[in-house]
Amino acid sequence: MTSRGTPSRFLKSVLQNGVGRYVCQLKRISIIFSKKAQSSLGVREFIEEGVVDYANKNPGTVVYVSPQPCRIPKIVAEYLNGNMREEMITSKTSAQISELLNKLSSQSGLEVIRIRKPFHTDNPSIQGQWHPFTNRPLSITPVRPPKQGSAE
Amino acid sequence: MVFLTLSSWIRNRGPDRYWKVKELLKHARHFRGRKNRCYGVAVRSVQRAFVYATKGRVLKKRNMRTLWISRIAAASREHGMRYPVLIQNLTKSSVQLNRHVLSDIAITEPRTFHSLAKLARARQKEGFCAALGDGKEPPGVLSRVVLMQ
C-alpha cells in the first residue's frame, strides 16, 4: 500500500460540529437481513430487543428494517455528507451489533482512510508568518508628517 | 462408442483469476505506460513500489529531521547564531522543544524564535563567564551556572 496509491485526506471536522450544538451525522440506517437464514440470527435477536431502544436514543437517525431473502445480512449507514458505509453482520451476536451501531452513530461521515497529519489549524500563525523581510532592518526611516512648528 | 478421454483432458483452472488481477491492478492505476494495464508487467512494478514504500518509511523520518535542522539553522543565522550553539544552549537551559516544534515556531512565530535565540545567547555568555571569569555572578542572572562551578 503506497501513500500515492491509496487515498488520503487531511484531518477535518464536519462544519465544526460540536463547537456549538452537536448534530448526529448519521442520517439513515438500513438493516438488511433474512427472516430464515442462520447467519441473521443475531440480527433477528437485535431487532426483537434492541432496535427500538436504539431508534429512541438516536432521534436524528432514521432506522429502516428490511427483511429480504439475502445471503449476507448488512447494515447500510448513510451520513449527512452523502457517504455510505456498508457493514456485514453475518453471525454476529446482538451485543456486537448494538456496539457496531453505536460506533457508526458516533462517526462523522468522513472516509476512514489515512489521515495525513494528526492536527489541523485554520490560523497556524499568530505573530505573522515568516517572510524574507521579517527579520531585516528597515532600509528607510518611517515616513512621518512634517513637524507643525517648522512648517509654520 | 463413447469418447471419454477427451473430456478427461480438460483442466478446471481456478475461478478467481479475474479478481486477483483486479486487486493487483488497483495498486498500479497511477503508474506510467503498460505497467498500469498489463498484469505481467504490473506485478513486478507493484512489488517494487511496495518495497520502496517500506524503505521510504525509515527514510522519511531521516529526511524530515534534516529538513527541520536546516530550517532551524537558517532561522538562527538570521539572528546571528549558529545551529549547534542554539541547540546546546537550549538544552542547557532545559528547554525541551524538539526540532519539529522549533522549525514550526521559526516559520509561524518569528518573534518567539527570536526570544529563544536571545535566551540561548544569554546562556552561552553565562557559560563563558563561568568557565573563564572569576566566580562572581554577572548582572541579570539567568541560570546558576557560575555558582555551581
PDB file of C-alpha atoms in Angstrom:
ATOM      1  CA  MET A   1       0.000   0.000   0.000  1.00  0.00           C
ATOM      2  CA  THR A   2       1.767   3.116  -1.189  1.00  0.00           C
ATOM      3  CA  SER A   3       0.837   6.547   0.073  1.00  0.00           C
ATOM      4  CA  ARG A   4       0.264   7.714  -3.512  1.00  0.00           C
ATOM      5  CA  GLY A   5      -1.662   4.630  -4.472  1.00  0.00           C
ATOM      6  CA  THR A   6      -4.097   4.716  -1.587  1.00  0.00           C
ATOM      7  CA  PRO A   7      -6.393   7.676  -0.890  1.00  0.00           C
ATOM      8  CA  SER A   8      -5.626  10.001   1.998  1.00  0.00           C
ATOM      9  CA  ARG A   9      -7.176  13.105   3.498  1.00  0.00           C
ATOM     10  CA  PHE A  10      -6.425  15.833   5.999  1.00  0.00           C
ATOM     11  CA  LEU A  11      -7.918  15.976   9.461  1.00  0.00           C
ATOM     12  CA  LYS A  12     -11.227  17.730   9.290  1.00  0.00           C
ATOM     13  CA  SER A  13     -14.369  18.265  11.260  1.00  0.00           C
ATOM     14  CA  VAL A  14     -17.738  18.499   9.546  1.00  0.00           C
ATOM     15  CA  LEU A  15     -18.609  22.214   9.845  1.00  0.00           C
ATOM     16  CA  GLN A  16     -17.046  22.434  13.347  1.00  0.00           C
ATOM     17  CA  ASN A  17     -19.710  20.051  14.707  1.00  0.00           C
ATOM     18  CA  GLY A  18     -19.762  20.150  18.481  1.00  0.00           C
ATOM     19  CA  VAL A  19     -18.425  23.665  18.970  1.00  0.00           C
ATOM     20  CA  GLY A  20     -21.971  24.916  19.272  1.00  0.00           C
ATOM     21  CA  ARG A  21     -24.680  22.316  19.006  1.00  0.00           C
ATOM     22  CA  TYR A  22     -23.779  18.702  18.227  1.00  0.00           C
ATOM     23  CA  VAL A  23     -25.649  17.210  15.272  1.00  0.00           C
ATOM     24  CA  CYS A  24     -25.502  13.449  14.822  1.00  0.00           C
ATOM     25  CA  GLN A  25     -24.021  12.895  11.377  1.00  0.00           C
ATOM     26  CA  LEU A  26     -25.729   9.579  10.809  1.00  0.00           C
ATOM     27  CA  LYS A  27     -28.721  10.142   8.549  1.00  0.00           C
ATOM     28  CA  ARG A  28     -30.116   6.696   7.848  1.00  0.00           C
ATOM     29  CA  ILE A  29     -29.521   3.126   8.939  1.00  0.00           C
ATOM     30  CA  SER A  30     -30.929   0.264   6.874  1.00  0.00           C
ATOM     31  CA  ILE A  31     -30.713  -3.192   8.369  1.00  0.00           C
ATOM     32  CA  ILE A  32     -30.985  -5.813   5.621  1.00  0.00           C
ATOM     33  CA  PHE A  33     -31.387  -9.329   6.908  1.00  0.00           C
ATOM     34  CA  SER A  34     -33.136 -12.557   6.126  1.00  0.00           C
ATOM     35  CA  LYS A  35     -36.069 -13.965   8.047  1.00  0.00           C
ATOM     36  CA  LYS A  36     -34.974 -17.574   7.971  1.00  0.00           C
ATOM     37  CA  ALA A  37     -31.198 -17.814   7.377  1.00  0.00           C
ATOM     38  CA  GLN A  38     -28.861 -18.884  10.160  1.00  0.00           C
ATOM     39  CA  SER A  39     -26.391 -16.020   9.586  1.00  0.00           C
ATOM     40  CA  SER A  40     -29.019 -13.413  10.509  1.00  0.00           C
ATOM     41  CA  LEU A  41     -29.798 -14.975  13.882  1.00  0.00           C
ATOM     42  CA  GLY A  42     -28.048 -12.217  15.813  1.00  0.00           C
ATOM     43  CA  VAL A  43     -29.740  -9.538  13.703  1.00  0.00           C
ATOM     44  CA  ARG A  44     -33.159 -11.002  14.366  1.00  0.00           C
ATOM     45  CA  GLU A  45     -32.435 -11.044  18.104  1.00  0.00           C
ATOM     46  CA  PHE A  46     -31.258  -7.461  17.938  1.00  0.00           C
ATOM     47  CA  ILE A  47     -34.403  -6.415  16.095  1.00  0.00           C
ATOM     48  CA  GLU A  48     -36.558  -8.161  18.675  1.00  0.00           C
ATOM     49  CA  GLU A  49     -34.977  -6.422  21.625  1.00  0.00           C
ATOM     50  CA  GLY A  50     -32.544  -3.611  20.794  1.00  0.00           C
ATOM     51  CA  VAL A  51     -33.598  -1.762  17.669  1.00  0.00           C
ATOM     52  CA  VAL A  52     -36.444   0.257  19.197  1.00  0.00           C
ATOM     53  CA  ASP A  53     -34.242   1.437  22.083  1.00  0.00           C
ATOM     54  CA  TYR A  54     -31.550   2.413  19.577  1.00  0.00           C
ATOM     55  CA  ALA A  55     -34.037   4.342  17.468  1.00  0.00           C
ATOM     56  CA  ASN A  56     -35.357   6.168  20.524  1.00  0.00           C
ATOM     57  CA  LYS A  57     -31.853   7.020  21.710  1.00  0.00           C
ATOM     58  CA  ASN A  58     -30.914   8.492  18.300  1.00  0.00           C
ATOM     59  CA  PRO A  59     -33.897  10.617  17.275  1.00  0.00           C
ATOM     60  CA  GLY A  60     -31.985  12.194  14.406  1.00  0.00           C
ATOM     61  CA  THR A  61     -31.372   8.904  12.631  1.00  0.00           C
ATOM     62  CA  VAL A  62     -33.968   7.057  10.574  1.00  0.00           C
ATOM     63  CA  VAL A  63     -33.880   3.295  11.030  1.00  0.00           C
ATOM     64  CA  TYR A  64     -35.148   1.088   8.224  1.00  0.00           C
ATOM     65  CA  VAL A  65     -35.604  -2.610   8.860  1.00  0.00           C
ATOM     66  CA  SER A  66     -35.971  -4.616   5.656  1.00  0.00           C
ATOM     67  CA  PRO A  67     -36.242  -8.382   5.784  1.00  0.00           C
ATOM     68  CA  GLN A  68     -35.326  -9.757   2.377  1.00  0.00           C
ATOM     69  CA  PRO A  69     -34.060 -13.067   1.097  1.00  0.00           C
ATOM     70  CA  CYS A  70     -30.320 -12.344   1.191  1.00  0.00           C
ATOM     71  CA  ARG A  71     -27.223 -14.392   1.814  1.00  0.00           C
ATOM     72  CA  ILE A  72     -25.314 -11.910   3.966  1.00  0.00           C
ATOM     73  CA  PRO A  73     -27.086  -9.569   6.393  1.00  0.00           C
ATOM     74  CA  LYS A  74     -25.846  -5.999   6.127  1.00  0.00           C
ATOM     75  CA  ILE A  75     -26.103  -2.646   7.806  1.00  0.00           C
ATOM     76  CA  VAL A  76     -26.045   0.277   5.395  1.00  0.00           C
ATOM     77  CA  ALA A  77     -25.289   3.606   7.099  1.00  0.00           C
ATOM     78  CA  GLU A  78     -25.741   6.873   5.228  1.00  0.00           C
ATOM     79  CA  TYR A  79     -24.284  10.113   6.510  1.00  0.00           C
ATOM     80  CA  LEU A  80     -25.192  13.739   6.117  1.00  0.00           C
ATOM     81  CA  ASN A  81     -22.297  14.451   3.783  1.00  0.00           C
ATOM     82  CA  GLY A  82     -23.501  11.759   1.388  1.00  0.00           C
ATOM     83  CA  ASN A  83     -21.049   8.985   2.241  1.00  0.00           C
ATOM     84  CA  MET A  84     -22.332   5.474   2.649  1.00  0.00           C
ATOM     85  CA  ARG A  85     -20.863   2.639   4.698  1.00  0.00           C
ATOM     86  CA  GLU A  86     -21.848  -0.986   4.416  1.00  0.00           C
ATOM     87  CA  GLU A  87     -21.015  -3.397   7.188  1.00  0.00           C
ATOM     88  CA  MET A  88     -21.571  -7.134   7.028  1.00  0.00           C
ATOM     89  CA  ILE A  89     -23.045  -8.593  10.205  1.00  0.00           C
ATOM     90  CA  THR A  90     -23.011 -12.322   9.411  1.00  0.00           C
ATOM     91  CA  SER A  91     -23.030 -14.418  12.562  1.00  0.00           C
ATOM     92  CA  LYS A  92     -22.708 -11.510  14.965  1.00  0.00           C
ATOM     93  CA  THR A  93     -24.404 -11.512  18.318  1.00  0.00           C
ATOM     94  CA  SER A  94     -26.977  -8.922  19.284  1.00  0.00           C
ATOM     95  CA  ALA A  95     -24.498  -7.220  21.627  1.00  0.00           C
ATOM     96  CA  GLN A  96     -21.885  -6.939  18.890  1.00  0.00           C
ATOM     97  CA  ILE A  97     -24.444  -5.450  16.522  1.00  0.00           C
ATOM     98  CA  SER A  98     -25.516  -2.812  19.030  1.00  0.00           C
ATOM     99  CA  GLU A  99     -21.847  -1.961  19.667  1.00  0.00           C
ATOM    100  CA  LEU A 100     -21.356  -1.595  15.917  1.00  0.00           C
ATOM    101  CA  LEU A 101     -24.362   0.677  15.653  1.00  0.00           C
ATOM    102  CA  ASN A 102     -23.059   2.886  18.447  1.00  0.00           C
ATOM    103  CA  LYS A 103     -19.720   3.135  16.657  1.00  0.00           C
ATOM    104  CA  LEU A 104     -21.446   4.109  13.384  1.00  0.00           C
ATOM    105  CA  SER A 105     -23.579   6.737  15.072  1.00  0.00           C
ATOM    106  CA  SER A 106     -20.576   8.385  16.713  1.00  0.00           C
ATOM    107  CA  GLN A 107     -18.650   8.625  13.415  1.00  0.00           C
ATOM    108  CA  SER A 108     -18.819  11.618  11.156  1.00  0.00           C
ATOM    109  CA  GLY A 109     -19.314  10.635   7.541  1.00  0.00           C
ATOM    110  CA  LEU A 110     -15.707  11.308   6.506  1.00  0.00           C
ATOM    111  CA  GLU A 111     -13.924   8.367   4.909  1.00  0.00           C
ATOM    112  CA  VAL A 112     -11.838   6.029   7.026  1.00  0.00           C
ATOM    113  CA  ILE A 113      -8.563   6.480   5.160  1.00  0.00           C
ATOM    114  CA  ARG A 114      -5.086   7.588   6.099  1.00  0.00           C
ATOM    115  CA  ILE A 115      -5.055  10.986   7.771  1.00  0.00           C
ATOM    116  CA  ARG A 116      -2.007  12.894   6.637  1.00  0.00           C
ATOM    117  CA  LYS A 117      -1.464  14.960   9.788  1.00  0.00           C
ATOM    118  CA  PRO A 118      -2.979  14.402  13.214  1.00  0.00           C
ATOM    119  CA  PHE A 119      -3.590  18.134  13.604  1.00  0.00           C
ATOM    120  CA  HIS A 120      -5.205  20.970  11.678  1.00  0.00           C
ATOM    121  CA  THR A 121      -5.481  24.721  12.261  1.00  0.00           C
ATOM    122  CA  ASP A 122      -7.214  27.421  10.332  1.00  0.00           C
ATOM    123  CA  ASN A 123      -4.873  30.011  11.876  1.00  0.00           C
ATOM    124  CA  PRO A 124      -1.423  28.444  12.052  1.00  0.00           C
ATOM    125  CA  SER A 125       0.443  31.710  12.567  1.00  0.00           C
ATOM    126  CA  ILE A 126      -0.330  34.221  15.314  1.00  0.00           C
ATOM    127  CA  GLN A 127       2.678  36.506  15.128  1.00  0.00           C
ATOM    128  CA  GLY A 128       2.590  36.591  11.343  1.00  0.00           C
ATOM    129  CA  GLN A 129       4.195  34.007   9.104  1.00  0.00           C
ATOM    130  CA  TRP A 130       7.865  34.422   8.331  1.00  0.00           C
ATOM    131  CA  HIS A 131       8.743  36.149   5.066  1.00  0.00           C
ATOM    132  CA  PRO A 132      12.210  37.263   3.934  1.00  0.00           C
ATOM    133  CA  PHE A 133      11.723  40.768   5.316  1.00  0.00           C
ATOM    134  CA  THR A 134      10.564  39.862   8.860  1.00  0.00           C
ATOM    135  CA  ASN A 135      13.991  39.995  10.406  1.00  0.00           C
ATOM    136  CA  ARG A 136      15.567  42.556   8.108  1.00  0.00           C
ATOM    137  CA  PRO A 137      16.051  46.061   9.497  1.00  0.00           C
ATOM    138  CA  LEU A 138      14.072  48.726   7.717  1.00  0.00           C
ATOM    139  CA  SER A 139      16.071  50.416   4.959  1.00  0.00           C
ATOM    140  CA  ILE A 140      14.236  53.770   5.124  1.00  0.00           C
ATOM    141  CA  THR A 141      13.083  55.645   8.197  1.00  0.00           C
ATOM    142  CA  PRO A 142       9.327  55.692   8.677  1.00  0.00           C
ATOM    143  CA  VAL A 143       7.540  58.458   6.796  1.00  0.00           C
ATOM    144  CA  ARG A 144       6.001  60.957   9.216  1.00  0.00           C
ATOM    145  CA  PRO A 145       4.081  64.203   8.574  1.00  0.00           C
ATOM    146  CA  PRO A 146       6.330  67.310   8.892  1.00  0.00           C
ATOM    147  CA  LYS A 147       6.559  68.928  12.351  1.00  0.00           C
ATOM    148  CA  GLN A 148       3.987  71.702  12.968  1.00  0.00           C
ATOM    149  CA  GLY A 149       6.491  74.280  14.252  1.00  0.00           C
ATOM    150  CA  SER A 150       8.897  74.152  11.297  1.00  0.00           C
ATOM    151  CA  ALA A 151       6.093  74.113   8.728  1.00  0.00           C
ATOM    152  CA  GLU A 152       4.537  77.330  10.046  1.00  0.00           C
TER     153      GLU A 152
ATOM    154  CA  MET B   1     -18.640 -45.952 -28.779  1.00  0.00           C
ATOM    155  CA  VAL B   2     -18.255 -43.129 -26.313  1.00  0.00           C
ATOM    156  CA  PHE B   3     -15.147 -40.947 -26.302  1.00  0.00           C
ATOM    157  CA  LEU B   4     -14.191 -40.497 -22.698  1.00  0.00           C
ATOM    158  CA  THR B   5     -10.502 -39.485 -22.836  1.00  0.00           C
ATOM    159  CA  LEU B   6     -11.223 -36.133 -24.461  1.00  0.00           C
ATOM    160  CA  SER B   7     -13.245 -34.815 -21.536  1.00  0.00           C
ATOM    161  CA  SER B   8     -10.679 -36.033 -19.031  1.00  0.00           C
ATOM    162  CA  TRP B   9      -8.075 -33.788 -20.682  1.00  0.00           C
ATOM    163  CA  ILE B  10      -9.985 -30.631 -19.748  1.00  0.00           C
ATOM    164  CA  ARG B  11      -8.422 -28.826 -16.775  1.00  0.00           C
ATOM    165  CA  ASN B  12     -10.572 -26.774 -14.448  1.00  0.00           C
ATOM    166  CA  ARG B  13      -8.379 -23.773 -13.655  1.00  0.00           C
ATOM    167  CA  GLY B  14      -9.031 -21.527 -10.657  1.00  0.00           C
ATOM    168  CA  PRO B  15     -12.196 -19.400 -10.740  1.00  0.00           C
ATOM    169  CA  ASP B  16     -10.697 -16.264  -9.153  1.00  0.00           C
ATOM    170  CA  ARG B  17      -8.157 -15.027 -11.666  1.00  0.00           C
ATOM    171  CA  TYR B  18     -10.272 -12.004 -12.626  1.00  0.00           C
ATOM    172  CA  TRP B  19     -10.473 -10.745  -9.066  1.00  0.00           C
ATOM    173  CA  LYS B  20      -6.819 -11.441  -8.296  1.00  0.00           C
ATOM    174  CA  VAL B  21      -5.792  -9.416 -11.335  1.00  0.00           C
ATOM    175  CA  LYS B  22      -8.186  -6.629 -10.409  1.00  0.00           C
ATOM    176  CA  GLU B  23      -6.828  -6.461  -6.850  1.00  0.00           C
ATOM    177  CA  LEU B  24      -3.304  -6.107  -8.133  1.00  0.00           C
ATOM    178  CA  LEU B  25      -4.039  -3.610 -10.875  1.00  0.00           C
ATOM    179  CA  LYS B  26      -5.819  -1.286  -8.459  1.00  0.00           C
ATOM    180  CA  HIS B  27      -2.424  -0.622  -6.863  1.00  0.00           C
ATOM    181  CA  ALA B  28      -0.946   0.145 -10.284  1.00  0.00           C
ATOM    182  CA  ARG B  29      -3.524   2.582 -11.614  1.00  0.00           C
ATOM    183  CA  HIS B  30      -1.310   5.650 -11.197  1.00  0.00           C
ATOM    184  CA  PHE B  31       1.703   4.129 -12.991  1.00  0.00           C
ATOM    185  CA  ARG B  32       3.003   5.119 -16.388  1.00  0.00           C
ATOM    186  CA  GLY B  33       2.814   3.089 -19.570  1.00  0.00           C
ATOM    187  CA  ARG B  34       1.826  -0.559 -19.807  1.00  0.00           C
ATOM    188  CA  LYS B  35       2.578  -1.054 -16.127  1.00  0.00           C
ATOM    189  CA  ASN B  36      -0.887   0.264 -15.313  1.00  0.00           C
ATOM    190  CA  ARG B  37      -2.718  -2.073 -17.696  1.00  0.00           C
ATOM    191  CA  CYS B  38      -0.895  -5.327 -18.288  1.00  0.00           C
ATOM    192  CA  TYR B  39      -0.776  -7.821 -15.454  1.00  0.00           C
ATOM    193  CA  GLY B  40       2.597  -9.364 -16.143  1.00  0.00           C
ATOM    194  CA  VAL B  41       4.403  -6.022 -16.196  1.00  0.00           C
ATOM    195  CA  ALA B  42       2.328  -4.657 -13.321  1.00  0.00           C
ATOM    196  CA  VAL B  43       3.221  -7.478 -10.938  1.00  0.00           C
ATOM    197  CA  ARG B  44       6.874  -6.542 -10.906  1.00  0.00           C
ATOM    198  CA  SER B  45       6.216  -2.796 -10.700  1.00  0.00           C
ATOM    199  CA  VAL B  46       3.748  -3.155  -7.839  1.00  0.00           C
ATOM    200  CA  GLN B  47       6.198  -5.350  -5.933  1.00  0.00           C
ATOM    201  CA  ARG B  48       8.918  -2.719  -6.336  1.00  0.00           C
ATOM    202  CA  ALA B  49       6.521   0.027  -5.322  1.00  0.00           C
ATOM    203  CA  PHE B  50       5.701  -1.776  -2.077  1.00  0.00           C
ATOM    204  CA  VAL B  51       9.393  -2.345  -1.355  1.00  0.00           C
ATOM    205  CA  TYR B  52      10.124   1.337  -1.925  1.00  0.00           C
ATOM    206  CA  ALA B  53       7.216   2.293   0.334  1.00  0.00           C
ATOM    207  CA  THR B  54       8.610   0.110   3.112  1.00  0.00           C
ATOM    208  CA  LYS B  55      12.111   1.531   2.753  1.00  0.00           C
ATOM    209  CA  GLY B  56      10.728   5.039   2.479  1.00  0.00           C
ATOM    210  CA  ARG B  57       9.126   4.915   5.924  1.00  0.00           C
ATOM    211  CA  VAL B  58      12.596   4.787   7.501  1.00  0.00           C
ATOM    212  CA  LEU B  59      13.970   7.410   5.124  1.00  0.00           C
ATOM    213  CA  LYS B  60      11.077   9.798   5.738  1.00  0.00           C
ATOM    214  CA  LYS B  61      11.983  10.165   9.385  1.00  0.00           C
ATOM    215  CA  ARG B  62      15.602  10.917   8.475  1.00  0.00           C
ATOM    216  CA  ASN B  63      14.685  13.389   5.746  1.00  0.00           C
ATOM    217  CA  MET B  64      12.200  15.254   7.898  1.00  0.00           C
ATOM    218  CA  ARG B  65      14.789  15.630  10.652  1.00  0.00           C
ATOM    219  CA  THR B  66      17.415  17.026   8.246  1.00  0.00           C
ATOM    220  CA  LEU B  67      14.790  19.420   6.872  1.00  0.00           C
ATOM    221  CA  TRP B  68      13.926  20.674  10.351  1.00  0.00           C
ATOM    222  CA  ILE B  69      17.600  21.067  11.217  1.00  0.00           C
ATOM    223  CA  SER B  70      18.360  23.085   8.083  1.00  0.00           C
ATOM    224  CA  ARG B  71      15.332  25.327   8.738  1.00  0.00           C
ATOM    225  CA  ILE B  72      16.358  25.941  12.351  1.00  0.00           C
ATOM    226  CA  ALA B  73      19.924  26.646  11.215  1.00  0.00           C
ATOM    227  CA  ALA B  74      18.719  29.216   8.672  1.00  0.00           C
ATOM    228  CA  ALA B  75      16.434  30.889  11.210  1.00  0.00           C
ATOM    229  CA  SER B  76      19.129  31.084  13.875  1.00  0.00           C
ATOM    230  CA  ARG B  77      21.616  32.514  11.377  1.00  0.00           C
ATOM    231  CA  GLU B  78      19.151  35.324  10.778  1.00  0.00           C
ATOM    232  CA  HIS B  79      19.539  36.148  14.454  1.00  0.00           C
ATOM    233  CA  GLY B  80      23.316  35.871  14.378  1.00  0.00           C
ATOM    234  CA  MET B  81      23.696  32.440  15.898  1.00  0.00           C
ATOM    235  CA  ARG B  82      24.601  29.027  14.616  1.00  0.00           C
ATOM    236  CA  TYR B  83      22.540  25.866  14.901  1.00  0.00           C
ATOM    237  CA  PRO B  84      24.810  23.835  17.244  1.00  0.00           C
ATOM    238  CA  VAL B  85      25.167  26.814  19.606  1.00  0.00           C
ATOM    239  CA  LEU B  86      21.399  27.293  19.703  1.00  0.00           C
ATOM    240  CA  ILE B  87      20.626  23.653  20.370  1.00  0.00           C
ATOM    241  CA  GLN B  88      23.307  23.176  23.011  1.00  0.00           C
ATOM    242  CA  ASN B  89      22.317  26.266  24.932  1.00  0.00           C
ATOM    243  CA  LEU B  90      18.609  25.497  24.731  1.00  0.00           C
ATOM    244  CA  THR B  91      19.207  22.040  26.186  1.00  0.00           C
ATOM    245  CA  LYS B  92      21.377  23.551  28.892  1.00  0.00           C
ATOM    246  CA  SER B  93      18.545  25.919  29.791  1.00  0.00           C
ATOM    247  CA  SER B  94      16.257  22.841  29.929  1.00  0.00           C
ATOM    248  CA  VAL B  95      14.094  23.984  27.009  1.00  0.00           C
ATOM    249  CA  GLN B  96      12.877  20.638  25.755  1.00  0.00           C
ATOM    250  CA  LEU B  97      11.463  21.727  22.396  1.00  0.00           C
ATOM    251  CA  ASN B  98      12.279  19.249  19.662  1.00  0.00           C
ATOM    252  CA  ARG B  99      13.409  20.146  16.164  1.00  0.00           C
ATOM    253  CA  HIS B 100       9.929  19.691  14.678  1.00  0.00           C
ATOM    254  CA  VAL B 101       8.414  22.264  17.029  1.00  0.00           C
ATOM    255  CA  LEU B 102      11.390  24.607  16.737  1.00  0.00           C
ATOM    256  CA  SER B 103      11.156  24.682  12.950  1.00  0.00           C
ATOM    257  CA  ASP B 104       7.378  25.292  13.130  1.00  0.00           C
ATOM    258  CA  ILE B 105       7.964  28.153  15.581  1.00  0.00           C
ATOM    259  CA  ALA B 106      10.636  29.600  13.308  1.00  0.00           C
ATOM    260  CA  ILE B 107       8.125  29.670  10.449  1.00  0.00           C
ATOM    261  CA  THR B 108       4.873  30.706  12.104  1.00  0.00           C
ATOM    262  CA  GLU B 109       6.039  32.630  15.234  1.00  0.00           C
ATOM    263  CA  PRO B 110       9.210  34.501  14.296  1.00  0.00           C
ATOM    264  CA  ARG B 111       9.253  36.666  17.431  1.00  0.00           C
ATOM    265  CA  THR B 112       9.084  33.665  19.743  1.00  0.00           C
ATOM    266  CA  PHE B 113      12.018  32.181  17.884  1.00  0.00           C
ATOM    267  CA  HIS B 114      13.899  35.461  18.304  1.00  0.00           C
ATOM    268  CA  SER B 115      13.356  35.303  22.065  1.00  0.00           C
ATOM    269  CA  LEU B 116      14.545  31.674  22.125  1.00  0.00           C
ATOM    270  CA  ALA B 117      17.698  32.747  20.262  1.00  0.00           C
ATOM    271  CA  LYS B 118      18.264  35.514  22.824  1.00  0.00           C
ATOM    272  CA  LEU B 119      17.802  33.011  25.637  1.00  0.00           C
ATOM    273  CA  ALA B 120      20.379  30.715  24.094  1.00  0.00           C
ATOM    274  CA  ARG B 121      22.805  33.615  23.633  1.00  0.00           C
ATOM    275  CA  ALA B 122      22.426  34.676  27.265  1.00  0.00           C
ATOM    276  CA  ARG B 123      23.013  31.156  28.484  1.00  0.00           C
ATOM    277  CA  GLN B 124      26.094  30.917  26.275  1.00  0.00           C
ATOM    278  CA  LYS B 125      27.507  34.123  27.796  1.00  0.00           C
ATOM    279  CA  GLU B 126      26.865  32.790  31.282  1.00  0.00           C
ATOM    280  CA  GLY B 127      28.637  29.600  30.344  1.00  0.00           C
ATOM    281  CA  PHE B 128      31.639  31.590  29.175  1.00  0.00           C
ATOM    282  CA  CYS B 129      31.591  33.656  32.388  1.00  0.00           C
ATOM    283  CA  ALA B 130      31.523  30.508  34.444  1.00  0.00           C
ATOM    284  CA  ALA B 131      34.384  28.958  32.515  1.00  0.00           C
ATOM    285  CA  LEU B 132      36.640  31.996  32.104  1.00  0.00           C
ATOM    286  CA  GLY B 133      35.520  34.509  34.742  1.00  0.00           C
ATOM    287  CA  ASP B 134      36.372  34.906  38.404  1.00  0.00           C
ATOM    288  CA  GLY B 135      33.447  33.154  40.024  1.00  0.00           C
ATOM    289  CA  LYS B 136      31.298  36.262  40.584  1.00  0.00           C
ATOM    290  CA  GLU B 137      27.767  36.191  39.288  1.00  0.00           C
ATOM    291  CA  PRO B 138      27.204  38.503  36.318  1.00  0.00           C
ATOM    292  CA  PRO B 139      24.322  41.012  36.496  1.00  0.00           C
ATOM    293  CA  GLY B 140      20.945  39.782  35.295  1.00  0.00           C
ATOM    294  CA  VAL B 141      21.426  36.150  36.231  1.00  0.00           C
ATOM    295  CA  LEU B 142      19.722  33.607  34.024  1.00  0.00           C
ATOM    296  CA  SER B 143      20.965  30.349  35.428  1.00  0.00           C
ATOM    297  CA  ARG B 144      23.056  29.328  38.372  1.00  0.00           C
ATOM    298  CA  VAL B 145      25.933  28.032  36.278  1.00  0.00           C
ATOM    299  CA  VAL B 146      28.510  30.367  37.787  1.00  0.00           C
ATOM    300  CA  LEU B 147      27.569  29.413  41.337  1.00  0.00           C
ATOM    301  CA  MET B 148      27.531  25.705  40.547  1.00  0.00           C
ATOM    302  CA  GLN B 149      31.070  25.704  39.196  1.00  0.00           C
TER     303      GLN B 149
END
